[in-house]
Each structure stands twice: as C-alpha cells, then as structure tokens.
Amino acid sequence: MLKKRMAVLFCSLVLTAVGVFPAAAGEWELSEDGKYWTYCDSPGNPREDEWIEDNGKIYYVDEKGRMKTGWVTDEDSGNKYFMGEDGAMCFNTFTKDDRYVGPDGLQVEAYDTYRKAVKAEIKKAGTKKKKSTKKAAQTGAEAEVSQTYFLLTDLNLDGYGDLVMMEGTEDRKSLVEVAIWDVDEEEFLLSAEFDEPEEGMTVSALYQDPLGETVWLELVEPNGDFYLFQMEDQEARFKSVWSFEMELDDWGGPEYRVNGILLDKDEWDYEMAEARRSRGEAAFEGYLPATEENIKAQVDRVLTEEELEMW
C-alpha cells in the first residue's frame, strides 16, 4: 500500500512539474498501419500536444496525437523527460543512451558525469596494461597472467566514491593509481600513481585506520625502507607522516633513521610499531577484476534517496 501511495505521489509531483492534471477517461488506439498510438476521448478524436496520465503512468502525445518515445522536452519548463518503449515516462533507471533519470523523471547530470569519468579512468589504466604487455611480448620477456583490478570507495570522507586501481595477479597485486573525485570540478584528481608491479619494485597498499577516520598509503621499498602517507580529510592529497630508512655507515654498520632522525635499533623498532598501530591492520579489500560486467555492476547503480541528494 505504501509503495502504491509513493507511486501516486511521484506521479503527482511530475504532473505538477510539466503543468498538467490527470486526464479524463479515454482509450489508446493503434493506427491502421500499426506504427503509433493515439489517446482518444472518442473514436477518431485523439488528444494532441499534451501530457496524458493513464493508470498511474505518464505519456506524451505530439501535435499529431502520436504517442512519443525517447526524450521529450516540456515546452513550458524546458525539462527533458525520457519515455520508454511503451511510451510511459521512466523513473529511477538508465535510459537507452546511458543517462540516469531520477524519481522526478529528470536526468541526474552530475551522476552521469561521474559514471562516465569512472569508466574512462578504468579504461585508461587498462590501456597502460595492454601497452606494457605488448612491450614484454616484443622483448621476449615472460610475464605472469596479470590484469587490472578496481575499487570504488570513499577515501577522503566526503561521501563520494573514489577510485583505486591495482595491477597484478590474484596472489600479488600492487597499486597503480589512487584518484579522488572532485565534486566541484567534476573530475578525478590523481593522488598517487605507480608503475606496474614487477619483481624487486616498491610494494604499495592502502589501509583504513582502526577508527575508520582516515586512510593510509603504505610504501615498502625492496631494501626494507618503509613509508606511510595519510589521506587529508576532504582533500585529494596524501601527506607524508612516517619514514623509516636504514643506511650503512662508513664502517658498514647500520644506521636507522625515522623521519630523518638517527635512532638506535630499539627506538627504530618502537617507532615503527607505533606507526603500524596508527595505520591499523585493515588493508583495503574487495578489489574486482576490471571486466565490463563488474564495472557496470559497480558504476551503473540505481541511487538511494540519500545518494540522490548528493547529486
């Protein structure tokens, strides 16, 4: 019953927006050639150039009385509405030309811009991988089966899904790109970018702190040097917080430095334990192979009421 009342409410809101009221009882008639429908108050007397509400659905007939499908512009408001194959106005769905219409029947343009940007960013990463694979084949290098992975998650706590790209195999993946969605500029801002993972290269990963209040980027060099960067709240940047580096002195003995300060081994171990405690043990999970099916499932989602308010 509630759903039915909500549907009636939505229809009422849309009808008000396009400046019409529910139509008097009539019937749909199919043309003799079977190509179009008209809405008639009496046989052979079709309505023309107006919106029609029939059985809880909204339709539009043009100046010749023909029911329209596809995009229709309301002359009074200038709003554009999408009519489905059955002629009824569409709500909370994706159109045939890959646009999203909300509960009022209008396109949610900011959401469409975001979806296209996500797909373009993932495609760009896939193009880099193909070039790398082709180069390896030309040089005769043996390469493990590697593929692109992606994750959409809010990294800077502004409510919008940011993009994390990884490359590698199922058992060994490393970050390729971290990009933050800028809602004002309507584009992804690059926070971090790495070469494709290879043996002996820097290993990188993202972590969520124990309280869920910030994101950490960890870099581990082949020689054991260790770095932690913290995502700035509401920003698209990582700031350097911890660096742990070990060098050999003139006599071949180890020197341990934390943020550039020389410490003994016990102090170095203690500070590293503190850094890892701040970082937490919750490495980001849920990366999906960047297949067309996975991208569509994650990117082309019907919005909740809360999400709709953001866009």
PDB file of C-alpha atoms in Angstrom:
ATOM      1  CA  MET A   1       0.000   0.000   0.000  1.00  0.00           C
ATOM      2  CA  LEU A   2       2.856   2.358   0.877  1.00  0.00           C
ATOM      3  CA  LYS A   3       4.551   1.709  -2.478  1.00  0.00           C
ATOM      4  CA  LYS A   4       1.310   2.471  -4.291  1.00  0.00           C
ATOM      5  CA  ARG A   5       0.911   5.747  -2.389  1.00  0.00           C
ATOM      6  CA  MET A   6       4.524   6.695  -3.153  1.00  0.00           C
ATOM      7  CA  ALA A   7       3.973   5.982  -6.858  1.00  0.00           C
ATOM      8  CA  VAL A   8       0.895   8.218  -6.831  1.00  0.00           C
ATOM      9  CA  LEU A   9       2.893  10.939  -5.067  1.00  0.00           C
ATOM     10  CA  PHE A  10       5.696  10.777  -7.671  1.00  0.00           C
ATOM     11  CA  CYS A  11       3.170  10.986 -10.492  1.00  0.00           C
ATOM     12  CA  SER A  12       1.549  13.977  -8.818  1.00  0.00           C
ATOM     13  CA  LEU A  13       4.906  15.748  -8.493  1.00  0.00           C
ATOM     14  CA  VAL A  14       5.838  15.119 -12.124  1.00  0.00           C
ATOM     15  CA  LEU A  15       2.427  16.120 -13.412  1.00  0.00           C
ATOM     16  CA  THR A  16       2.727  19.371 -11.471  1.00  0.00           C
ATOM     17  CA  ALA A  17       6.220  19.941 -12.925  1.00  0.00           C
ATOM     18  CA  VAL A  18       5.006  19.576 -16.505  1.00  0.00           C
ATOM     19  CA  GLY A  19       1.906  21.643 -15.803  1.00  0.00           C
ATOM     20  CA  VAL A  20      -0.877  19.108 -16.407  1.00  0.00           C
ATOM     21  CA  PHE A  21      -3.565  17.295 -14.461  1.00  0.00           C
ATOM     22  CA  PRO A  22      -4.775  13.701 -14.715  1.00  0.00           C
ATOM     23  CA  ALA A  23      -6.631  13.212 -17.964  1.00  0.00           C
ATOM     24  CA  ALA A  24     -10.286  12.290 -18.278  1.00  0.00           C
ATOM     25  CA  ALA A  25     -11.054   8.702 -19.182  1.00  0.00           C
ATOM     26  CA  GLY A  26     -10.041   7.798 -22.707  1.00  0.00           C
ATOM     27  CA  GLU A  27      -8.653   4.904 -24.704  1.00  0.00           C
ATOM     28  CA  TRP A  28      -5.490   4.182 -26.628  1.00  0.00           C
ATOM     29  CA  GLU A  29      -5.945   3.441 -30.317  1.00  0.00           C
ATOM     30  CA  LEU A  30      -3.356   1.910 -32.645  1.00  0.00           C
ATOM     31  CA  SER A  31      -3.034   3.455 -36.096  1.00  0.00           C
ATOM     32  CA  GLU A  32      -4.141   1.408 -39.091  1.00  0.00           C
ATOM     33  CA  ASP A  33      -0.533   0.848 -40.171  1.00  0.00           C
ATOM     34  CA  GLY A  34       0.353  -0.276 -36.625  1.00  0.00           C
ATOM     35  CA  LYS A  35       3.148   2.290 -36.275  1.00  0.00           C
ATOM     36  CA  TYR A  36       1.899   4.563 -33.495  1.00  0.00           C
ATOM     37  CA  TRP A  37      -0.650   5.005 -30.729  1.00  0.00           C
ATOM     38  CA  THR A  38      -3.087   7.855 -30.089  1.00  0.00           C
ATOM     39  CA  TYR A  39      -5.131   8.642 -26.979  1.00  0.00           C
ATOM     40  CA  CYS A  40      -8.744   9.292 -27.888  1.00  0.00           C
ATOM     41  CA  ASP A  41     -11.659  10.704 -25.881  1.00  0.00           C
ATOM     42  CA  SER A  42     -13.888   9.222 -28.557  1.00  0.00           C
ATOM     43  CA  PRO A  43     -13.105   7.080 -31.614  1.00  0.00           C
ATOM     44  CA  GLY A  44     -11.046   9.053 -34.133  1.00  0.00           C
ATOM     45  CA  ASN A  45     -10.740  12.070 -31.819  1.00  0.00           C
ATOM     46  CA  PRO A  46      -7.161  11.961 -30.440  1.00  0.00           C
ATOM     47  CA  ARG A  47      -5.612  14.268 -27.869  1.00  0.00           C
ATOM     48  CA  GLU A  48      -2.808  16.410 -29.330  1.00  0.00           C
ATOM     49  CA  ASP A  49       0.357  18.045 -27.962  1.00  0.00           C
ATOM     50  CA  GLU A  50      -0.188  17.287 -24.289  1.00  0.00           C
ATOM     51  CA  TRP A  51       0.769  15.102 -21.371  1.00  0.00           C
ATOM     52  CA  ILE A  52      -1.507  12.209 -20.521  1.00  0.00           C
ATOM     53  CA  GLU A  53      -1.840  10.435 -17.157  1.00  0.00           C
ATOM     54  CA  ASP A  54      -3.304   6.975 -17.575  1.00  0.00           C
ATOM     55  CA  ASN A  55      -3.385   4.219 -14.941  1.00  0.00           C
ATOM     56  CA  GLY A  56      -0.653   5.839 -12.880  1.00  0.00           C
ATOM     57  CA  LYS A  57       1.710   6.334 -15.827  1.00  0.00           C
ATOM     58  CA  ILE A  58       2.597   9.497 -17.732  1.00  0.00           C
ATOM     59  CA  TYR A  59       2.664   9.739 -21.525  1.00  0.00           C
ATOM     60  CA  TYR A  60       3.114  12.465 -24.115  1.00  0.00           C
ATOM     61  CA  VAL A  61       1.328  12.828 -27.452  1.00  0.00           C
ATOM     62  CA  ASP A  62       2.689  15.213 -30.098  1.00  0.00           C
ATOM     63  CA  GLU A  63       0.902  17.760 -32.267  1.00  0.00           C
ATOM     64  CA  LYS A  64      -0.371  14.923 -34.459  1.00  0.00           C
ATOM     65  CA  GLY A  65      -1.627  12.989 -31.467  1.00  0.00           C
ATOM     66  CA  ARG A  66       1.071  10.325 -31.702  1.00  0.00           C
ATOM     67  CA  MET A  67       2.459   8.833 -28.517  1.00  0.00           C
ATOM     68  CA  LYS A  68       6.164   9.653 -28.191  1.00  0.00           C
ATOM     69  CA  THR A  69       9.046   7.510 -27.013  1.00  0.00           C
ATOM     70  CA  GLY A  70      12.579   8.585 -26.149  1.00  0.00           C
ATOM     71  CA  TRP A  71      13.432  12.099 -24.934  1.00  0.00           C
ATOM     72  CA  VAL A  72      10.624  14.655 -24.813  1.00  0.00           C
ATOM     73  CA  THR A  73      11.044  18.326 -23.858  1.00  0.00           C
ATOM     74  CA  ASP A  74       8.274  20.068 -21.955  1.00  0.00           C
ATOM     75  CA  GLU A  75       7.719  23.408 -23.693  1.00  0.00           C
ATOM     76  CA  ASP A  76       6.731  25.289 -20.541  1.00  0.00           C
ATOM     77  CA  SER A  77       9.530  24.221 -18.190  1.00  0.00           C
ATOM     78  CA  GLY A  78      12.198  23.221 -20.705  1.00  0.00           C
ATOM     79  CA  ASN A  79      12.695  19.983 -18.750  1.00  0.00           C
ATOM     80  CA  LYS A  80      13.538  16.830 -20.664  1.00  0.00           C
ATOM     81  CA  TYR A  81      11.896  13.523 -19.821  1.00  0.00           C
ATOM     82  CA  PHE A  82      12.589  10.039 -21.147  1.00  0.00           C
ATOM     83  CA  MET A  83       9.676   7.933 -22.345  1.00  0.00           C
ATOM     84  CA  GLY A  84      10.189   4.170 -22.545  1.00  0.00           C
ATOM     85  CA  GLU A  85       9.362   1.781 -25.376  1.00  0.00           C
ATOM     86  CA  ASP A  86       5.797   1.616 -24.040  1.00  0.00           C
ATOM     87  CA  GLY A  87       5.579   5.424 -24.097  1.00  0.00           C
ATOM     88  CA  ALA A  88       5.498   5.751 -20.290  1.00  0.00           C
ATOM     89  CA  MET A  89       7.808   8.221 -18.537  1.00  0.00           C
ATOM     90  CA  CYS A  90      10.777   6.489 -16.887  1.00  0.00           C
ATOM     91  CA  PHE A  91      11.892   6.917 -13.271  1.00  0.00           C
ATOM     92  CA  ASN A  92      14.917   5.742 -11.269  1.00  0.00           C
ATOM     93  CA  THR A  93      16.529   3.948 -14.189  1.00  0.00           C
ATOM     94  CA  PHE A  94      19.030   4.182 -17.030  1.00  0.00           C
ATOM     95  CA  THR A  95      17.928   5.238 -20.490  1.00  0.00           C
ATOM     96  CA  LYS A  96      18.924   3.575 -23.748  1.00  0.00           C
ATOM     97  CA  ASP A  97      21.513   6.298 -24.354  1.00  0.00           C
ATOM     98  CA  ASP A  98      23.125   5.635 -20.930  1.00  0.00           C
ATOM     99  CA  ARG A  99      21.707   8.506 -18.915  1.00  0.00           C
ATOM    100  CA  TYR A 100      20.207   8.227 -15.449  1.00  0.00           C
ATOM    101  CA  VAL A 101      16.759   9.643 -14.607  1.00  0.00           C
ATOM    102  CA  GLY A 102      15.668  10.102 -11.005  1.00  0.00           C
ATOM    103  CA  PRO A 103      12.313   9.870  -9.197  1.00  0.00           C
ATOM    104  CA  ASP A 104      11.100  13.099 -10.835  1.00  0.00           C
ATOM    105  CA  GLY A 105      11.863  11.780 -14.325  1.00  0.00           C
ATOM    106  CA  LEU A 106      14.720  14.257 -14.867  1.00  0.00           C
ATOM    107  CA  GLN A 107      18.268  13.360 -15.831  1.00  0.00           C
ATOM    108  CA  VAL A 108      20.738  13.403 -12.923  1.00  0.00           C
ATOM    109  CA  GLU A 109      23.507  15.014 -14.950  1.00  0.00           C
ATOM    110  CA  ALA A 110      26.162  15.159 -12.212  1.00  0.00           C
ATOM    111  CA  TYR A 111      25.785  11.424 -11.607  1.00  0.00           C
ATOM    112  CA  ASP A 112      26.111  10.710 -15.329  1.00  0.00           C
ATOM    113  CA  THR A 113      29.284  12.805 -15.464  1.00  0.00           C
ATOM    114  CA  TYR A 114      30.714  10.814 -12.552  1.00  0.00           C
ATOM    115  CA  ARG A 115      29.850   7.433 -14.094  1.00  0.00           C
ATOM    116  CA  LYS A 116      31.494   8.342 -17.396  1.00  0.00           C
ATOM    117  CA  ALA A 117      34.603   9.603 -15.593  1.00  0.00           C
ATOM    118  CA  VAL A 118      34.955   6.348 -13.624  1.00  0.00           C
ATOM    119  CA  LYS A 119      34.717   4.243 -16.768  1.00  0.00           C
ATOM    120  CA  ALA A 120      37.193   6.471 -18.629  1.00  0.00           C
ATOM    121  CA  GLU A 121      39.707   6.254 -15.760  1.00  0.00           C
ATOM    122  CA  ILE A 122      39.456   2.461 -15.607  1.00  0.00           C
ATOM    123  CA  LYS A 123      39.806   2.220 -19.388  1.00  0.00           C
ATOM    124  CA  LYS A 124      42.906   4.410 -19.272  1.00  0.00           C
ATOM    125  CA  ALA A 125      44.537   2.060 -16.762  1.00  0.00           C
ATOM    126  CA  GLY A 126      43.636  -0.908 -18.957  1.00  0.00           C
ATOM    127  CA  THR A 127      45.281   0.781 -21.954  1.00  0.00           C
ATOM    128  CA  LYS A 128      48.512   1.191 -19.991  1.00  0.00           C
ATOM    129  CA  LYS A 129      48.458  -2.509 -19.154  1.00  0.00           C
ATOM    130  CA  LYS A 130      47.995  -3.516 -22.815  1.00  0.00           C
ATOM    131  CA  LYS A 131      50.970  -1.387 -23.866  1.00  0.00           C
ATOM    132  CA  SER A 132      53.111  -2.944 -21.136  1.00  0.00           C
ATOM    133  CA  THR A 133      52.047  -6.463 -22.119  1.00  0.00           C
ATOM    134  CA  LYS A 134      52.792  -5.772 -25.793  1.00  0.00           C
ATOM    135  CA  LYS A 135      56.244  -4.430 -24.916  1.00  0.00           C
ATOM    136  CA  ALA A 136      57.018  -7.542 -22.850  1.00  0.00           C
ATOM    137  CA  ALA A 137      55.989  -9.773 -25.748  1.00  0.00           C
ATOM    138  CA  GLN A 138      58.214  -7.860 -28.171  1.00  0.00           C
ATOM    139  CA  THR A 139      61.238  -8.245 -25.910  1.00  0.00           C
ATOM    140  CA  GLY A 140      60.574 -11.912 -25.336  1.00  0.00           C
ATOM    141  CA  ALA A 141      60.034 -11.401 -21.590  1.00  0.00           C
ATOM    142  CA  GLU A 142      57.952 -13.947 -19.767  1.00  0.00           C
ATOM    143  CA  ALA A 143      55.030 -12.332 -17.968  1.00  0.00           C
ATOM    144  CA  GLU A 144      52.636 -13.818 -15.450  1.00  0.00           C
ATOM    145  CA  VAL A 145      48.935 -13.544 -16.171  1.00  0.00           C
ATOM    146  CA  SER A 146      48.264 -10.024 -14.948  1.00  0.00           C
ATOM    147  CA  GLN A 147      45.123  -7.956 -15.007  1.00  0.00           C
ATOM    148  CA  THR A 148      43.629  -4.692 -13.810  1.00  0.00           C
ATOM    149  CA  TYR A 149      41.583  -4.504 -10.615  1.00  0.00           C
ATOM    150  CA  PHE A 150      39.497  -1.621  -9.285  1.00  0.00           C
ATOM    151  CA  LEU A 151      37.731  -0.500  -6.134  1.00  0.00           C
ATOM    152  CA  LEU A 152      35.232   2.326  -5.647  1.00  0.00           C
ATOM    153  CA  THR A 153      35.298   3.624  -2.084  1.00  0.00           C
ATOM    154  CA  ASP A 154      35.204   6.938  -0.215  1.00  0.00           C
ATOM    155  CA  LEU A 155      38.824   7.648   0.696  1.00  0.00           C
ATOM    156  CA  ASN A 156      38.681  11.291   1.828  1.00  0.00           C
ATOM    157  CA  LEU A 157      35.346  11.031   3.676  1.00  0.00           C
ATOM    158  CA  ASP A 158      33.406  13.483   1.511  1.00  0.00           C
ATOM    159  CA  GLY A 159      30.694  10.954   0.665  1.00  0.00           C
ATOM    160  CA  TYR A 160      31.701  10.298  -2.953  1.00  0.00           C
ATOM    161  CA  GLY A 161      33.225   7.120  -4.335  1.00  0.00           C
ATOM    162  CA  ASP A 162      36.909   7.478  -5.150  1.00  0.00           C
ATOM    163  CA  LEU A 163      38.822   5.121  -7.428  1.00  0.00           C
ATOM    164  CA  VAL A 164      41.647   2.759  -6.546  1.00  0.00           C
ATOM    165  CA  MET A 165      43.339   0.790  -9.334  1.00  0.00           C
ATOM    166  CA  MET A 166      45.610  -2.209  -8.843  1.00  0.00           C
ATOM    167  CA  GLU A 167      47.579  -4.387 -11.221  1.00  0.00           C
ATOM    168  CA  GLY A 168      48.937  -7.875 -10.882  1.00  0.00           C
ATOM    169  CA  THR A 169      47.894 -11.450 -10.312  1.00  0.00           C
ATOM    170  CA  GLU A 170      45.368 -12.883  -7.881  1.00  0.00           C
ATOM    171  CA  ASP A 171      48.132 -13.587  -5.370  1.00  0.00           C
ATOM    172  CA  ARG A 172      50.252 -10.482  -5.880  1.00  0.00           C
ATOM    173  CA  LYS A 173      48.746  -7.107  -6.612  1.00  0.00           C
ATOM    174  CA  SER A 174      50.088  -3.610  -6.159  1.00  0.00           C
ATOM    175  CA  LEU A 175      48.624  -0.142  -6.502  1.00  0.00           C
ATOM    176  CA  VAL A 176      48.694   1.564  -9.880  1.00  0.00           C
ATOM    177  CA  GLU A 177      46.564   4.625  -9.201  1.00  0.00           C
ATOM    178  CA  VAL A 178      44.600   6.395  -6.484  1.00  0.00           C
ATOM    179  CA  ALA A 179      42.207   9.065  -7.781  1.00  0.00           C
ATOM    180  CA  ILE A 180      39.837  11.264  -5.749  1.00  0.00           C
ATOM    181  CA  TRP A 181      36.540  12.564  -7.127  1.00  0.00           C
ATOM    182  CA  ASP A 182      36.325  16.375  -7.026  1.00  0.00           C
ATOM    183  CA  VAL A 183      32.605  17.135  -6.927  1.00  0.00           C
ATOM    184  CA  ASP A 184      33.107  20.846  -7.715  1.00  0.00           C
ATOM    185  CA  GLU A 185      35.342  20.319 -10.751  1.00  0.00           C
ATOM    186  CA  GLU A 186      33.504  17.102 -11.705  1.00  0.00           C
ATOM    187  CA  GLU A 187      36.702  15.205 -12.393  1.00  0.00           C
ATOM    188  CA  PHE A 188      39.117  12.744 -10.795  1.00  0.00           C
ATOM    189  CA  LEU A 189      42.217  14.241  -9.210  1.00  0.00           C
ATOM    190  CA  LEU A 190      45.263  11.979  -9.156  1.00  0.00           C
ATOM    191  CA  SER A 191      46.535  11.383  -5.602  1.00  0.00           C
ATOM    192  CA  ALA A 192      49.098   8.695  -6.308  1.00  0.00           C
ATOM    193  CA  GLU A 193      50.377   6.849  -9.369  1.00  0.00           C
ATOM    194  CA  PHE A 194      52.779   3.916  -9.590  1.00  0.00           C
ATOM    195  CA  ASP A 195      54.446   1.805 -12.246  1.00  0.00           C
ATOM    196  CA  GLU A 196      53.095  -1.677 -12.860  1.00  0.00           C
ATOM    197  CA  PRO A 197      54.340  -4.088 -10.190  1.00  0.00           C
ATOM    198  CA  GLU A 198      57.449  -6.078 -11.030  1.00  0.00           C
ATOM    199  CA  GLU A 199      59.847  -8.178  -9.025  1.00  0.00           C
ATOM    200  CA  GLY A 200      62.123  -6.025  -6.864  1.00  0.00           C
ATOM    201  CA  MET A 201      59.923  -2.926  -7.081  1.00  0.00           C
ATOM    202  CA  THR A 202      58.204  -0.890  -4.370  1.00  0.00           C
ATOM    203  CA  VAL A 203      55.173  -2.627  -2.861  1.00  0.00           C
ATOM    204  CA  SER A 204      52.221  -0.351  -2.086  1.00  0.00           C
ATOM    205  CA  ALA A 205      48.903  -0.802  -0.299  1.00  0.00           C
ATOM    206  CA  LEU A 206      46.046   1.164   1.284  1.00  0.00           C
ATOM    207  CA  TYR A 207      44.871   0.755   4.882  1.00  0.00           C
ATOM    208  CA  GLN A 208      41.928   2.035   6.907  1.00  0.00           C
ATOM    209  CA  ASP A 209      42.862   3.184  10.409  1.00  0.00           C
ATOM    210  CA  PRO A 210      41.281   1.307  13.379  1.00  0.00           C
ATOM    211  CA  LEU A 211      38.682   4.048  13.986  1.00  0.00           C
ATOM    212  CA  GLY A 212      37.727   4.330  10.310  1.00  0.00           C
ATOM    213  CA  GLU A 213      38.646   8.011  10.317  1.00  0.00           C
ATOM    214  CA  THR A 214      41.461   8.126   7.791  1.00  0.00           C
ATOM    215  CA  VAL A 215      43.217   6.215   5.013  1.00  0.00           C
ATOM    216  CA  TRP A 216      46.923   5.362   4.937  1.00  0.00           C
ATOM    217  CA  LEU A 217      49.107   4.705   1.923  1.00  0.00           C
ATOM    218  CA  GLU A 218      51.999   2.343   2.665  1.00  0.00           C
ATOM    219  CA  LEU A 219      55.133   2.021   0.548  1.00  0.00           C
ATOM    220  CA  VAL A 220      57.765  -0.652   1.201  1.00  0.00           C
ATOM    221  CA  GLU A 221      60.989  -0.451  -0.796  1.00  0.00           C
ATOM    222  CA  PRO A 222      62.921  -3.604  -1.828  1.00  0.00           C
ATOM    223  CA  ASN A 223      65.650  -2.705   0.706  1.00  0.00           C
ATOM    224  CA  GLY A 224      63.103  -2.584   3.542  1.00  0.00           C
ATOM    225  CA  ASP A 225      62.654   1.185   3.776  1.00  0.00           C
ATOM    226  CA  PHE A 226      59.112   1.883   4.917  1.00  0.00           C
ATOM    227  CA  TYR A 227      56.889   4.942   4.355  1.00  0.00           C
ATOM    228  CA  LEU A 228      53.385   5.909   5.484  1.00  0.00           C
ATOM    229  CA  PHE A 229      51.281   8.697   3.998  1.00  0.00           C
ATOM    230  CA  GLN A 230      47.933   9.864   5.386  1.00  0.00           C
ATOM    231  CA  MET A 231      44.973  10.957   3.262  1.00  0.00           C
ATOM    232  CA  GLU A 232      43.986  14.514   4.148  1.00  0.00           C
ATOM    233  CA  ASP A 233      40.337  14.878   5.168  1.00  0.00           C
ATOM    234  CA  GLN A 234      38.145  16.300   2.386  1.00  0.00           C
ATOM    235  CA  GLU A 235      41.228  16.685   0.176  1.00  0.00           C
ATOM    236  CA  ALA A 236      42.834  14.767  -2.693  1.00  0.00           C
ATOM    237  CA  ARG A 237      46.315  14.580  -1.210  1.00  0.00           C
ATOM    238  CA  PHE A 238      48.392  12.207   0.876  1.00  0.00           C
ATOM    239  CA  LYS A 239      50.742  13.852   3.377  1.00  0.00           C
ATOM    240  CA  SER A 240      53.971  12.210   4.497  1.00  0.00           C
ATOM    241  CA  VAL A 241      53.784  11.161   8.166  1.00  0.00           C
ATOM    242  CA  TRP A 242      56.360   8.400   8.712  1.00  0.00           C
ATOM    243  CA  SER A 243      59.564   7.367   7.003  1.00  0.00           C
ATOM    244  CA  PHE A 244      61.804   4.514   8.183  1.00  0.00           C
ATOM    245  CA  GLU A 245      65.134   4.222   6.409  1.00  0.00           C
ATOM    246  CA  MET A 246      68.228   2.145   7.051  1.00  0.00           C
ATOM    247  CA  GLU A 247      71.668   3.005   5.636  1.00  0.00           C
ATOM    248  CA  LEU A 248      75.189   1.722   6.168  1.00  0.00           C
ATOM    249  CA  ASP A 249      77.729   3.967   7.833  1.00  0.00           C
ATOM    250  CA  ASP A 250      81.378   4.317   6.745  1.00  0.00           C
ATOM    251  CA  TRP A 251      82.269   1.128   8.634  1.00  0.00           C
ATOM    252  CA  GLY A 252      79.447  -0.921   7.131  1.00  0.00           C
ATOM    253  CA  GLY A 253      77.273  -0.771  10.229  1.00  0.00           C
ATOM    254  CA  PRO A 254      73.522   0.003  10.022  1.00  0.00           C
ATOM    255  CA  GLU A 255      72.130   3.464  10.706  1.00  0.00           C
ATOM    256  CA  TYR A 256      68.427   3.715  11.475  1.00  0.00           C
ATOM    257  CA  ARG A 257      66.508   6.892  10.731  1.00  0.00           C
ATOM    258  CA  VAL A 258      62.892   7.792  11.495  1.00  0.00           C
ATOM    259  CA  ASN A 259      61.687  10.888   9.621  1.00  0.00           C
ATOM    260  CA  GLY A 260      65.356  11.678   9.006  1.00  0.00           C
ATOM    261  CA  ILE A 261      66.347  11.466  12.673  1.00  0.00           C
ATOM    262  CA  LEU A 262      69.079   8.984  13.657  1.00  0.00           C
ATOM    263  CA  LEU A 263      67.874   6.476  16.305  1.00  0.00           C
ATOM    264  CA  ASP A 264      69.142   3.240  17.759  1.00  0.00           C
ATOM    265  CA  LYS A 265      67.560  -0.061  16.696  1.00  0.00           C
ATOM    266  CA  ASP A 266      65.266  -0.384  19.711  1.00  0.00           C
ATOM    267  CA  GLU A 267      63.897   3.136  19.209  1.00  0.00           C
ATOM    268  CA  TRP A 268      63.506   2.469  15.481  1.00  0.00           C
ATOM    269  CA  ASP A 269      61.509  -0.725  16.174  1.00  0.00           C
ATOM    270  CA  TYR A 270      59.342   1.072  18.737  1.00  0.00           C
ATOM    271  CA  GLU A 271      58.502   3.942  16.378  1.00  0.00           C
ATOM    272  CA  MET A 272      57.693   1.518  13.564  1.00  0.00           C
ATOM    273  CA  ALA A 273      55.328  -0.401  15.862  1.00  0.00           C
ATOM    274  CA  GLU A 274      53.609   2.889  16.726  1.00  0.00           C
ATOM    275  CA  ALA A 275      53.326   3.813  13.056  1.00  0.00           C
ATOM    276  CA  ARG A 276      51.774   0.461  12.190  1.00  0.00           C
ATOM    277  CA  ARG A 277      49.382   0.768  15.142  1.00  0.00           C
ATOM    278  CA  SER A 278      48.200   4.122  13.751  1.00  0.00           C
ATOM    279  CA  ARG A 279      47.910   2.599  10.284  1.00  0.00           C
ATOM    280  CA  GLY A 280      45.953  -0.413  11.543  1.00  0.00           C
ATOM    281  CA  GLU A 281      45.797  -3.873  10.042  1.00  0.00           C
ATOM    282  CA  ALA A 282      42.721  -3.358   7.860  1.00  0.00           C
ATOM    283  CA  ALA A 283      44.107  -3.326   4.340  1.00  0.00           C
ATOM    284  CA  PHE A 284      41.509  -2.402   1.765  1.00  0.00           C
ATOM    285  CA  GLU A 285      39.814  -5.413   0.198  1.00  0.00           C
ATOM    286  CA  GLY A 286      37.103  -6.030  -2.350  1.00  0.00           C
ATOM    287  CA  TYR A 287      39.094  -5.198  -5.496  1.00  0.00           C
ATOM    288  CA  LEU A 288      37.333  -6.559  -8.568  1.00  0.00           C
ATOM    289  CA  PRO A 289      38.751  -7.516 -11.965  1.00  0.00           C
ATOM    290  CA  ALA A 290      38.045  -4.647 -14.368  1.00  0.00           C
ATOM    291  CA  THR A 291      35.679  -6.614 -16.569  1.00  0.00           C
ATOM    292  CA  GLU A 292      32.762  -4.967 -18.344  1.00  0.00           C
ATOM    293  CA  GLU A 293      30.330  -6.881 -16.148  1.00  0.00           C
ATOM    294  CA  ASN A 294      31.974  -5.791 -12.869  1.00  0.00           C
ATOM    295  CA  ILE A 295      32.331  -2.175 -13.963  1.00  0.00           C
ATOM    296  CA  LYS A 296      28.661  -1.972 -14.933  1.00  0.00           C
ATOM    297  CA  ALA A 297      27.530  -3.560 -11.662  1.00  0.00           C
ATOM    298  CA  GLN A 298      29.582  -1.135  -9.546  1.00  0.00           C
ATOM    299  CA  VAL A 299      29.196   2.057 -11.577  1.00  0.00           C
ATOM    300  CA  ASP A 300      25.679   1.860 -13.035  1.00  0.00           C
ATOM    301  CA  ARG A 301      23.712   1.641  -9.797  1.00  0.00           C
ATOM    302  CA  VAL A 302      20.213   2.921  -9.072  1.00  0.00           C
ATOM    303  CA  LEU A 303      20.604   5.680  -6.489  1.00  0.00           C
ATOM    304  CA  THR A 304      19.136   5.561  -3.000  1.00  0.00           C
ATOM    305  CA  GLU A 305      17.284   8.615  -1.686  1.00  0.00           C
ATOM    306  CA  GLU A 306      20.344   9.592   0.360  1.00  0.00           C
ATOM    307  CA  GLU A 307      22.676   9.246  -2.629  1.00  0.00           C
ATOM    308  CA  LEU A 308      20.289  11.187  -4.840  1.00  0.00           C
ATOM    309  CA  GLU A 309      20.542  14.211  -2.533  1.00  0.00           C
ATOM    310  CA  MET A 310      24.333  14.229  -3.075  1.00  0.00           C
ATOM    311  CA  TRP A 311      23.992  14.509  -6.838  1.00  0.00           C
TER     312      TRP A 311
END
